[in-house]
Amino acid sequence: MGTDMDSTPQKLHLKSEVGLVGGVSLIAGVMIGSGIFISPQTVLVYVGSPGAGLLIWAFCGVLSMLASLCYAELGTVIRESGGEYIYILRTSGNLLAFVFAFTTIVVTRPAGITGQALVFAQNAVAAFYQDCPPPAVVVKAVAAIGILFLVTVNSLNVRYAMAVTVYLMATKLFALVVIVIGGMLVLIQGNTANFQNTFEGNTPSISAIGMAFYHCLYAYDGWNNLNSVTEELKRPEVNLPRALMIAIPMVTVLYLLVNVSYLAVMTPRELAVSSAVAVTWGNKVLGGWGWVMSVAAALSSFGSLNGSFFSGGRVCFVAAREGHMPDILAMAHVRRLTPSPALIFTTVISLIVLIPGDFEGIVNFFSFTAWFFYGVTLSGLLYLKIKKRDLPRSYTVPIIIPFLVLLAAVFLVLAPIIDNPQIEYLYVTLFILSGVLIYVPFIHYKLCPGFLNKLTVFLQLFLEVAPADKNL
């Protein structure tokens, strides 16, 4: 399974220096991002009652935990970089792996980046528009500036990009701890009115429950990122599952406490109509210091956005190396050693998605596509567990766990369509299937290589890039 990787000469080999604490902070740092500052009101709108909302937050934490444990086993069986792409390639073959890479590079990652940029922008401008929602054009302009700033930093210097991530990790934890403590103080003073009749409200439809899960799971997204760091963990067979067992329950408890704090301070109605929930909370609890929450929530979202750019080139890289993407996307700047072609490509598509983009629509399609491919990946794990039992694996999960997560993935893909079919989901499905139409002529039969070669040579000279080895 790992022969491809072992035979490739590497300019830079990642040392196994990440211990248990590093692994925990990596997972928590990626997971805690823009979602917790924007998803709570949307989850509440879809399920109709605060109690049901809290149950969904708890359930999504458990689902993320189980899914990540399945990925931990996959990471110990298939010891190659590339996450889902390489797992699908090794278990389901070239076609599905290409469709995944094509969808991820053209839709899922740019949609995720655009979603985070919109949350950053909404929180950044919320302090200036306290009594009304900020104009869409202002939010989108600030989001575009954020994306362009980060692609510049990430293309110029990897160390600067890493420093941004580390500093903003502290900011997001500070913001959440302030929200939790503030909420506890409000509850201690006896303000528990919003928790009476907590399950009263509309009975949601299946599609509404599916949508609530989408928005909640968007806040938990990042549980699978440790798989791209497996090689850097000390004793991964021990520390990988252990880090997951600590980090994801910790994030789940933190998210539940933050939601309780929001509800302690705001009525369900106030929560549902807020455009930036942490800012509304800050104005009610901190008074004149409410702007602090606006800044903290904006910086937290900015940190997640930077993390997306930082890890952004990985699927591009691996897919281009396997011949599934143009060679230019697997190249790096000759002096700065940053994957600038992949970053620029992602930025261009992100800015296109931003033009019509509304946050809710982006999250729905992001989650629909992501869980479709999580399902394909978990099917691959079931295949390995049933057909390839003799493969060496240093960590294993009971077969019932991937089976349950696969059922959840099937529900999450079908739920929004069952009783409220929207034409957009047909478009997304057709787009995923269109990957097949591109694969057959251009990848399988390698049509029009001459034009691509000329374009690659031009871009190589223009961008000052050259082919890169596995680890950048």
Tab-separated table of C-alpha atoms in Angstrom:
chain	number	residue	atom	x	y	z
A	1	MET	CA	0.000	0.000	0.000
A	2	GLY	CA	2.739	2.475	0.868
A	3	THR	CA	5.227	1.558	-1.873
A	4	ASP	CA	4.497	4.649	-4.037
A	5	MET	CA	5.408	6.880	-1.202
A	6	ASP	CA	8.534	5.045	-0.133
A	7	SER	CA	10.057	5.064	-3.632
A	8	THR	CA	9.580	8.824	-4.171
A	9	PRO	CA	12.688	10.868	-3.350
A	10	GLN	CA	11.732	13.557	-0.871
A	11	LYS	CA	13.336	16.966	-0.529
A	12	LEU	CA	11.885	17.383	2.907
A	13	HIS	CA	10.733	14.595	5.179
A	14	LEU	CA	8.311	15.506	7.940
A	15	LYS	CA	9.709	14.500	11.302
A	16	SER	CA	7.605	12.585	13.802
A	17	GLU	CA	7.563	15.413	16.311
A	18	VAL	CA	3.858	15.835	17.046
A	19	GLY	CA	3.046	14.333	20.424
A	20	LEU	CA	-0.323	13.805	22.111
A	21	VAL	CA	-0.751	17.465	23.161
A	22	GLY	CA	0.199	18.640	19.660
A	23	GLY	CA	-2.271	16.205	18.098
A	24	VAL	CA	-5.098	17.365	20.381
A	25	SER	CA	-4.451	21.062	19.699
A	26	LEU	CA	-4.205	20.391	15.944
A	27	ILE	CA	-7.636	18.745	15.803
A	28	ALA	CA	-9.296	21.264	18.137
A	29	GLY	CA	-7.642	24.177	16.315
A	30	VAL	CA	-8.996	23.096	12.936
A	31	MET	CA	-12.479	22.195	14.230
A	32	ILE	CA	-13.100	25.395	16.191
A	33	GLY	CA	-13.567	27.903	13.419
A	34	SER	CA	-16.339	29.889	11.869
A	35	GLY	CA	-19.216	27.432	12.459
A	36	ILE	CA	-19.799	27.959	16.193
A	37	PHE	CA	-20.211	31.720	15.607
A	38	ILE	CA	-22.849	31.393	12.860
A	39	SER	CA	-24.465	27.913	12.911
A	40	PRO	CA	-26.350	27.979	16.280
A	41	GLN	CA	-29.118	30.295	15.027
A	42	THR	CA	-29.563	28.305	11.785
A	43	VAL	CA	-29.783	24.969	13.658
A	44	LEU	CA	-32.421	26.527	15.946
A	45	VAL	CA	-34.435	27.866	12.983
A	46	TYR	CA	-34.542	24.400	11.371
A	47	VAL	CA	-35.423	22.307	14.475
A	48	GLY	CA	-37.735	24.847	16.138
A	49	SER	CA	-36.832	24.300	19.816
A	50	PRO	CA	-33.697	24.960	21.923
A	51	GLY	CA	-33.787	21.449	23.475
A	52	ALA	CA	-33.834	19.726	20.084
A	53	GLY	CA	-31.028	22.046	18.966
A	54	LEU	CA	-28.811	21.024	21.904
A	55	LEU	CA	-29.530	17.332	21.168
A	56	ILE	CA	-28.384	17.827	17.571
A	57	TRP	CA	-25.152	19.526	18.752
A	58	ALA	CA	-24.465	16.552	21.060
A	59	PHE	CA	-25.336	13.971	18.383
A	60	CYS	CA	-23.072	15.662	15.794
A	61	GLY	CA	-20.187	15.530	18.281
A	62	VAL	CA	-20.707	11.763	18.702
A	63	LEU	CA	-20.991	11.266	14.912
A	64	SER	CA	-17.751	13.228	14.320
A	65	MET	CA	-16.036	11.112	16.981
A	66	LEU	CA	-17.121	7.792	15.414
A	67	ALA	CA	-16.252	8.946	11.875
A	68	SER	CA	-12.800	10.112	12.967
A	69	LEU	CA	-12.079	6.725	14.616
A	70	CYS	CA	-12.905	5.034	11.274
A	71	TYR	CA	-10.462	7.409	9.589
A	72	ALA	CA	-7.849	6.547	12.230
A	73	GLU	CA	-7.989	2.901	11.099
A	74	LEU	CA	-7.854	3.915	7.412
A	75	GLY	CA	-4.784	6.032	8.167
A	76	THR	CA	-2.945	3.065	9.677
A	77	VAL	CA	-3.819	0.704	6.774
A	78	ILE	CA	-3.168	3.133	3.887
A	79	ARG	CA	-0.133	5.112	5.027
A	80	GLU	CA	-0.078	7.726	2.284
A	81	SER	CA	-0.840	11.454	2.210
A	82	GLY	CA	-3.965	12.731	0.509
A	83	GLY	CA	-6.762	11.792	2.965
A	84	GLU	CA	-10.012	10.708	1.300
A	85	TYR	CA	-8.539	10.969	-2.196
A	86	ILE	CA	-5.890	8.310	-1.607
A	87	TYR	CA	-8.313	6.076	0.369
A	88	ILE	CA	-10.886	6.190	-2.463
A	89	LEU	CA	-8.123	5.617	-5.058
A	90	ARG	CA	-6.826	2.513	-3.223
A	91	THR	CA	-10.259	1.001	-2.432
A	92	SER	CA	-12.615	2.168	-5.219
A	93	GLY	CA	-10.280	2.843	-8.148
A	94	ASN	CA	-9.263	5.658	-10.494
A	95	LEU	CA	-12.660	6.913	-11.665
A	96	LEU	CA	-14.201	7.589	-8.230
A	97	ALA	CA	-10.914	9.050	-6.973
A	98	PHE	CA	-10.839	11.475	-9.922
A	99	VAL	CA	-14.491	12.450	-9.367
A	100	PHE	CA	-13.638	13.135	-5.701
A	101	ALA	CA	-10.553	15.209	-6.592
A	102	PHE	CA	-12.432	17.130	-9.301
A	103	THR	CA	-15.388	17.888	-6.972
A	104	THR	CA	-13.133	18.802	-4.036
A	105	ILE	CA	-10.839	21.106	-5.986
A	106	VAL	CA	-13.603	22.796	-7.999
A	107	VAL	CA	-16.499	22.832	-5.474
A	108	THR	CA	-15.973	21.612	-1.914
A	109	ARG	CA	-12.788	23.438	-0.948
A	110	PRO	CA	-13.668	26.773	-2.625
A	111	ALA	CA	-17.169	26.548	-1.068
A	112	GLY	CA	-15.641	25.913	2.370
A	113	ILE	CA	-13.233	28.841	1.945
A	114	THR	CA	-16.045	31.127	0.753
A	115	GLY	CA	-18.257	30.097	3.713
A	116	GLN	CA	-15.486	30.873	6.216
A	117	ALA	CA	-14.717	34.174	4.467
A	118	LEU	CA	-18.396	35.211	4.698
A	119	VAL	CA	-18.489	34.429	8.440
A	120	PHE	CA	-15.260	36.384	8.952
A	121	ALA	CA	-16.725	39.336	7.019
A	122	GLN	CA	-20.117	39.232	8.811
A	123	ASN	CA	-18.424	39.350	12.215
A	124	ALA	CA	-15.868	41.949	11.106
A	125	VAL	CA	-18.540	44.423	9.945
A	126	ALA	CA	-21.202	43.550	12.580
A	127	ALA	CA	-19.813	46.109	15.065
A	128	PHE	CA	-20.504	48.898	12.527
A	129	TYR	CA	-24.095	47.781	11.858
A	130	GLN	CA	-25.417	47.071	15.371
A	131	ASP	CA	-29.092	47.826	14.713
A	132	CYS	CA	-29.502	46.255	11.260
A	133	PRO	CA	-27.992	43.484	9.134
A	134	PRO	CA	-24.926	44.676	7.174
A	135	PRO	CA	-25.398	45.194	3.390
A	136	ALA	CA	-24.505	42.077	1.370
A	137	VAL	CA	-22.134	44.004	-0.897
A	138	VAL	CA	-20.068	45.197	2.112
A	139	VAL	CA	-19.870	41.648	3.558
A	140	LYS	CA	-18.773	40.187	0.201
A	141	ALA	CA	-16.184	42.932	-0.367
A	142	VAL	CA	-14.600	42.305	3.064
A	143	ALA	CA	-14.707	38.511	2.443
A	144	ALA	CA	-12.909	38.998	-0.902
A	145	ILE	CA	-10.225	41.188	0.736
A	146	GLY	CA	-9.706	38.475	3.407
A	147	ILE	CA	-9.286	35.746	0.760
A	148	LEU	CA	-6.835	37.838	-1.306
A	149	PHE	CA	-4.784	38.760	1.780
A	150	LEU	CA	-4.438	35.141	2.869
A	151	VAL	CA	-3.547	33.778	-0.570
A	152	THR	CA	-0.785	36.416	-0.671
A	153	VAL	CA	0.588	35.446	2.768
A	154	ASN	CA	0.400	31.702	2.001
A	155	SER	CA	2.059	32.150	-1.397
A	156	LEU	CA	4.898	34.289	0.002
A	157	ASN	CA	5.977	32.478	3.149
A	158	VAL	CA	4.926	29.247	4.857
A	159	ARG	CA	6.325	30.429	8.207
A	160	TYR	CA	4.170	33.578	8.220
A	161	ALA	CA	1.088	31.490	7.411
A	162	MET	CA	1.879	29.130	10.311
A	163	ALA	CA	2.364	32.068	12.705
A	164	VAL	CA	-1.073	33.454	11.760
A	165	THR	CA	-2.641	30.050	12.592
A	166	VAL	CA	-0.919	29.793	16.000
A	167	TYR	CA	-1.862	33.328	17.140
A	168	LEU	CA	-5.473	32.998	16.024
A	169	MET	CA	-5.859	29.626	17.796
A	170	ALA	CA	-5.418	31.472	21.112
A	171	THR	CA	-7.990	34.107	20.049
A	172	LYS	CA	-10.716	31.583	19.252
A	173	LEU	CA	-10.260	29.691	22.542
A	174	PHE	CA	-10.333	33.009	24.452
A	175	ALA	CA	-13.586	34.001	22.698
A	176	LEU	CA	-15.320	30.699	23.490
A	177	VAL	CA	-14.143	30.673	27.134
A	178	VAL	CA	-15.451	34.250	27.594
A	179	ILE	CA	-18.844	33.176	26.141
A	180	VAL	CA	-19.018	30.088	28.415
A	181	ILE	CA	-18.057	32.011	31.607
A	182	GLY	CA	-20.404	34.916	30.753
A	183	GLY	CA	-23.296	32.487	30.198
A	184	MET	CA	-22.593	30.661	33.476
A	185	LEU	CA	-22.647	33.974	35.389
A	186	VAL	CA	-26.001	34.878	33.810
A	187	LEU	CA	-27.416	31.439	34.790
A	188	ILE	CA	-26.044	31.706	38.349
A	189	GLN	CA	-27.951	35.007	38.688
A	190	GLY	CA	-31.130	32.989	38.056
A	191	ASN	CA	-31.888	33.956	34.438
A	192	THR	CA	-33.174	30.537	33.389
A	193	ALA	CA	-36.425	31.597	31.685
A	194	ASN	CA	-35.226	30.556	28.207
A	195	PHE	CA	-34.719	26.961	29.420
A	196	GLN	CA	-38.326	26.427	30.499
A	197	ASN	CA	-40.417	24.386	28.008
A	198	THR	CA	-37.181	23.863	26.120
A	199	PHE	CA	-38.643	21.269	23.722
A	200	GLU	CA	-41.673	23.360	22.779
A	201	GLY	CA	-41.737	24.473	19.162
A	202	ASN	CA	-42.496	23.289	15.652
A	203	THR	CA	-42.042	19.636	14.795
A	204	PRO	CA	-39.368	19.681	12.079
A	205	SER	CA	-39.628	17.708	8.820
A	206	ILE	CA	-36.984	15.155	7.764
A	207	SER	CA	-35.405	17.651	5.374
A	208	ALA	CA	-35.294	20.327	8.132
A	209	ILE	CA	-33.521	17.867	10.471
A	210	GLY	CA	-31.078	17.088	7.643
A	211	MET	CA	-30.402	20.811	7.137
A	212	ALA	CA	-29.874	21.306	10.888
A	213	PHE	CA	-27.309	18.476	10.805
A	214	TYR	CA	-25.568	20.100	7.832
A	215	HIS	CA	-25.099	23.380	9.684
A	216	CYS	CA	-24.097	21.716	12.930
A	217	LEU	CA	-21.625	19.342	11.250
A	218	TYR	CA	-20.156	22.345	9.406
A	219	ALA	CA	-19.103	23.626	12.844
A	220	TYR	CA	-17.472	20.239	13.614
A	221	ASP	CA	-15.761	20.016	10.221
A	222	GLY	CA	-12.042	19.306	10.539
A	223	TRP	CA	-12.297	16.038	12.515
A	224	ASN	CA	-10.697	14.258	9.524
A	225	ASN	CA	-7.666	16.587	9.226
A	226	LEU	CA	-5.418	14.496	11.488
A	227	ASN	CA	-5.191	11.934	8.683
A	228	SER	CA	-2.927	14.243	6.728
A	229	VAL	CA	-0.610	14.443	9.750
A	230	THR	CA	-0.424	10.717	10.589
A	231	GLU	CA	3.205	10.547	9.414
A	232	GLU	CA	4.181	13.363	11.785
A	233	LEU	CA	2.708	11.792	14.930
A	234	LYS	CA	4.909	10.025	17.445
A	235	ARG	CA	3.571	6.457	17.885
A	236	PRO	CA	0.433	7.090	15.763
A	237	GLU	CA	-1.121	3.733	16.701
A	238	VAL	CA	-1.405	5.024	20.301
A	239	ASN	CA	-1.559	8.807	19.919
A	240	LEU	CA	-3.931	9.041	16.924
A	241	PRO	CA	-6.994	7.447	18.594
A	242	ARG	CA	-6.030	8.977	21.953
A	243	ALA	CA	-5.832	12.517	20.504
A	244	LEU	CA	-9.232	12.006	18.849
A	245	MET	CA	-10.750	10.673	22.105
A	246	ILE	CA	-9.606	13.813	23.938
A	247	ALA	CA	-10.043	16.554	21.310
A	248	ILE	CA	-13.474	15.782	19.846
A	249	PRO	CA	-15.316	15.273	23.197
A	250	MET	CA	-13.575	18.457	24.437
A	251	VAL	CA	-14.828	20.444	21.412
A	252	THR	CA	-18.317	18.870	21.779
A	253	VAL	CA	-18.589	19.899	25.458
A	254	LEU	CA	-17.285	23.390	24.627
A	255	TYR	CA	-19.846	23.757	21.802
A	256	LEU	CA	-22.698	22.604	24.069
A	257	LEU	CA	-21.656	25.068	26.802
A	258	VAL	CA	-21.415	27.906	24.243
A	259	ASN	CA	-24.935	27.076	22.982
A	260	VAL	CA	-26.255	27.026	26.565
A	261	SER	CA	-24.604	30.415	27.113
A	262	TYR	CA	-26.214	31.870	23.965
A	263	LEU	CA	-29.622	30.626	25.187
A	264	ALA	CA	-29.031	31.966	28.707
A	265	VAL	CA	-28.542	35.465	27.326
A	266	MET	CA	-30.880	35.522	24.297
A	267	THR	CA	-34.421	34.282	23.808
A	268	PRO	CA	-34.793	31.639	21.059
A	269	ARG	CA	-36.402	34.365	18.926
A	270	GLU	CA	-33.449	36.767	19.378
A	271	LEU	CA	-31.023	33.937	18.620
A	272	ALA	CA	-32.905	32.954	15.454
A	273	VAL	CA	-32.871	36.469	13.941
A	274	SER	CA	-29.258	37.366	14.847
A	275	SER	CA	-26.917	37.783	11.851
A	276	ALA	CA	-23.782	37.310	14.034
A	277	VAL	CA	-24.738	35.470	17.221
A	278	ALA	CA	-21.479	36.023	19.163
A	279	VAL	CA	-21.712	39.775	18.503
A	280	THR	CA	-25.356	39.934	19.687
A	281	TRP	CA	-24.268	37.982	22.796
A	282	GLY	CA	-21.372	40.412	23.366
A	283	ASN	CA	-23.614	43.481	23.097
A	284	LYS	CA	-26.033	42.046	25.709
A	285	VAL	CA	-23.446	40.761	28.216
A	286	LEU	CA	-20.413	42.999	27.771
A	287	GLY	CA	-22.315	46.208	26.936
A	288	GLY	CA	-19.845	48.793	25.652
A	289	TRP	CA	-17.232	46.039	25.249
A	290	GLY	CA	-19.482	44.043	22.885
A	291	TRP	CA	-17.200	44.898	19.945
A	292	VAL	CA	-14.549	42.620	21.525
A	293	MET	CA	-16.664	39.579	20.589
A	294	SER	CA	-17.044	40.921	17.061
A	295	VAL	CA	-13.249	41.151	16.695
A	296	ALA	CA	-12.647	37.749	18.362
A	297	ALA	CA	-15.253	35.957	16.204
A	298	ALA	CA	-13.865	37.592	13.043
A	299	LEU	CA	-10.282	36.604	13.942
A	300	SER	CA	-11.370	33.043	14.763
A	301	SER	CA	-13.022	32.680	11.349
A	302	PHE	CA	-9.925	34.239	9.781
A	303	GLY	CA	-7.806	31.548	11.490
A	304	SER	CA	-9.951	28.761	10.010
A	305	LEU	CA	-9.796	30.405	6.607
A	306	ASN	CA	-6.002	30.519	6.860
A	307	GLY	CA	-5.944	26.834	7.886
A	308	SER	CA	-7.960	25.966	4.769
A	309	PHE	CA	-5.412	27.735	2.580
A	310	PHE	CA	-2.515	26.181	4.478
A	311	SER	CA	-3.710	22.605	3.905
A	312	GLY	CA	-5.350	23.550	0.603
A	313	GLY	CA	-2.787	22.249	-1.839
A	314	ARG	CA	-2.720	18.682	-0.583
A	315	VAL	CA	-5.461	17.063	-2.690
A	316	CYS	CA	-4.321	19.070	-5.753
A	317	PHE	CA	-0.791	17.827	-5.212
A	318	VAL	CA	-1.546	14.152	-4.737
A	319	ALA	CA	-4.143	14.083	-7.539
A	320	ALA	CA	-1.752	15.795	-9.987
A	321	ARG	CA	0.988	13.332	-9.005
A	322	GLU	CA	-1.341	10.416	-9.789
A	323	GLY	CA	-2.077	11.966	-13.209
A	324	HIS	CA	-5.620	13.080	-12.269
A	325	MET	CA	-5.023	16.842	-12.425
A	326	PRO	CA	-2.895	19.157	-14.595
A	327	ASP	CA	0.797	18.956	-13.627
A	328	ILE	CA	0.908	22.688	-12.877
A	329	LEU	CA	-1.215	22.135	-9.714
A	330	ALA	CA	1.504	19.911	-8.201
A	331	MET	CA	4.210	22.549	-8.591
A	332	ALA	CA	5.770	24.881	-6.047
A	333	HIS	CA	7.555	28.227	-6.214
A	334	VAL	CA	11.265	27.610	-6.855
A	335	ARG	CA	12.497	29.877	-4.050
A	336	ARG	CA	9.620	30.198	-1.595
A	337	LEU	CA	8.618	26.498	-1.768
A	338	THR	CA	4.907	27.373	-1.498
A	339	PRO	CA	2.253	25.597	-3.626
A	340	SER	CA	1.280	28.878	-5.333
A	341	PRO	CA	-0.457	27.426	-8.471
A	342	ALA	CA	-2.861	25.345	-6.332
A	343	LEU	CA	-3.489	28.352	-4.036
A	344	ILE	CA	-4.139	30.765	-6.932
A	345	PHE	CA	-6.472	28.260	-8.638
A	346	THR	CA	-8.485	27.766	-5.419
A	347	THR	CA	-8.656	31.540	-4.862
A	348	VAL	CA	-10.026	32.272	-8.332
A	349	ILE	CA	-12.828	29.710	-7.916
A	350	SER	CA	-13.551	30.893	-4.342
A	351	LEU	CA	-14.026	34.471	-5.579
A	352	ILE	CA	-16.391	33.232	-8.330
A	353	VAL	CA	-18.434	31.270	-5.717
A	354	LEU	CA	-18.484	34.396	-3.518
A	355	ILE	CA	-20.319	36.535	-6.127
A	356	PRO	CA	-23.755	34.845	-5.803
A	357	GLY	CA	-22.897	33.043	-2.559
A	358	ASP	CA	-25.089	33.106	0.523
A	359	PHE	CA	-23.705	31.353	3.598
A	360	GLU	CA	-26.651	28.993	4.089
A	361	GLY	CA	-26.654	27.752	0.486
A	362	ILE	CA	-22.877	27.248	0.560
A	363	VAL	CA	-23.032	25.154	3.760
A	364	ASN	CA	-25.874	22.996	2.387
A	365	PHE	CA	-24.017	22.110	-0.814
A	366	PHE	CA	-20.664	21.806	0.963
A	367	SER	CA	-22.155	19.316	3.446
A	368	PHE	CA	-24.173	17.394	0.829
A	369	THR	CA	-21.035	16.811	-1.275
A	370	ALA	CA	-18.718	16.179	1.693
A	371	TRP	CA	-20.967	13.511	3.239
A	372	PHE	CA	-21.463	11.795	-0.118
A	373	PHE	CA	-17.683	11.255	-0.302
A	374	TYR	CA	-17.373	10.401	3.418
A	375	GLY	CA	-19.864	7.625	2.615
A	376	VAL	CA	-17.724	6.402	-0.319
A	377	THR	CA	-14.602	6.476	1.915
A	378	LEU	CA	-16.327	4.504	4.707
A	379	SER	CA	-17.552	1.929	2.156
A	380	GLY	CA	-13.863	1.489	1.317
A	381	LEU	CA	-13.071	0.838	4.991
A	382	LEU	CA	-15.841	-1.787	5.169
A	383	TYR	CA	-14.380	-3.395	2.022
A	384	LEU	CA	-10.908	-3.504	3.623
A	385	LYS	CA	-12.320	-4.946	6.877
A	386	ILE	CA	-14.260	-7.701	5.087
A	387	LYS	CA	-12.037	-8.577	2.089
A	388	LYS	CA	-8.524	-7.572	3.244
A	389	ARG	CA	-8.439	-8.716	6.853
A	390	ASP	CA	-4.796	-9.789	6.588
A	391	LEU	CA	-3.489	-6.240	5.889
A	392	PRO	CA	-1.340	-4.974	8.792
A	393	ARG	CA	-3.187	-2.397	10.891
A	394	SER	CA	-1.953	-1.050	14.199
A	395	TYR	CA	-5.385	0.268	15.174
A	396	THR	CA	-8.841	-1.118	14.418
A	397	VAL	CA	-12.474	-0.196	15.161
A	398	PRO	CA	-15.396	-2.647	15.535
A	399	ILE	CA	-17.113	-3.119	12.145
A	400	ILE	CA	-20.411	-1.765	13.572
A	401	ILE	CA	-18.901	1.766	13.835
A	402	PRO	CA	-18.144	2.354	10.098
A	403	PHE	CA	-21.500	0.696	9.327
A	404	LEU	CA	-23.376	3.170	11.605
A	405	VAL	CA	-21.465	6.202	10.250
A	406	LEU	CA	-22.172	5.020	6.681
A	407	LEU	CA	-25.909	4.877	7.517
A	408	ALA	CA	-25.655	8.426	8.914
A	409	ALA	CA	-23.904	9.558	5.696
A	410	VAL	CA	-26.675	8.004	3.563
A	411	PHE	CA	-29.300	9.799	5.716
A	412	LEU	CA	-27.437	13.130	5.419
A	413	VAL	CA	-27.245	12.848	1.625
A	414	LEU	CA	-30.898	11.789	1.185
A	415	ALA	CA	-32.660	13.723	4.013
A	416	PRO	CA	-32.730	17.185	2.374
A	417	ILE	CA	-34.057	15.663	-0.866
A	418	ILE	CA	-36.735	13.315	0.564
A	419	ASP	CA	-39.580	15.672	1.452
A	420	ASN	CA	-38.282	18.959	0.038
A	421	PRO	CA	-36.489	18.237	-3.245
A	422	GLN	CA	-34.696	21.353	-4.503
A	423	ILE	CA	-33.377	21.737	-8.030
A	424	GLU	CA	-29.966	22.820	-6.649
A	425	TYR	CA	-29.245	19.307	-5.339
A	426	LEU	CA	-29.857	17.955	-8.839
A	427	TYR	CA	-27.302	20.473	-10.147
A	428	VAL	CA	-24.750	19.374	-7.534
A	429	THR	CA	-25.345	15.679	-8.355
A	430	LEU	CA	-25.009	16.384	-12.095
A	431	PHE	CA	-21.801	18.296	-11.422
A	432	ILE	CA	-20.344	15.352	-9.461
A	433	LEU	CA	-21.339	13.006	-12.327
A	434	SER	CA	-19.851	15.413	-14.902
A	435	GLY	CA	-16.475	14.365	-13.495
A	436	VAL	CA	-16.993	11.072	-15.368
A	437	LEU	CA	-17.371	12.951	-18.694
A	438	ILE	CA	-14.062	14.720	-18.082
A	439	TYR	CA	-12.273	11.577	-16.842
A	440	VAL	CA	-12.914	9.344	-19.871
A	441	PRO	CA	-11.480	11.561	-22.672
A	442	PHE	CA	-8.905	13.668	-20.797
A	443	ILE	CA	-7.551	11.323	-18.116
A	444	HIS	CA	-8.196	7.789	-19.397
A	445	TYR	CA	-7.510	8.459	-23.110
A	446	LYS	CA	-5.234	11.492	-22.493
A	447	LEU	CA	-6.686	13.669	-25.258
A	448	CYS	CA	-5.230	17.104	-26.184
A	449	PRO	CA	-1.924	16.772	-24.252
A	450	GLY	CA	-0.146	19.227	-26.621
A	451	PHE	CA	-2.231	22.249	-25.587
A	452	LEU	CA	-1.894	21.367	-21.871
A	453	ASN	CA	1.877	20.994	-22.169
A	454	LYS	CA	2.222	24.451	-23.789
A	455	LEU	CA	-0.006	26.009	-21.110
A	456	THR	CA	1.979	24.271	-18.334
A	457	VAL	CA	5.309	25.532	-19.695
A	458	PHE	CA	3.944	29.103	-19.995
A	459	LEU	CA	2.533	29.044	-16.421
A	460	GLN	CA	5.754	27.501	-15.062
A	461	LEU	CA	7.793	30.395	-16.448
A	462	PHE	CA	5.221	33.046	-15.500
A	463	LEU	CA	4.723	31.808	-11.895
A	464	GLU	CA	8.354	30.654	-11.396
A	465	VAL	CA	7.295	27.173	-10.287
A	466	ALA	CA	8.735	23.676	-10.666
A	467	PRO	CA	7.541	20.101	-9.923
A	468	ALA	CA	7.576	19.392	-6.195
A	469	ASP	CA	8.080	16.243	-4.159
A	470	LYS	CA	5.551	14.789	-1.778
A	471	ASN	CA	6.071	16.913	1.283
A	472	LEU	CA	6.131	20.681	1.083
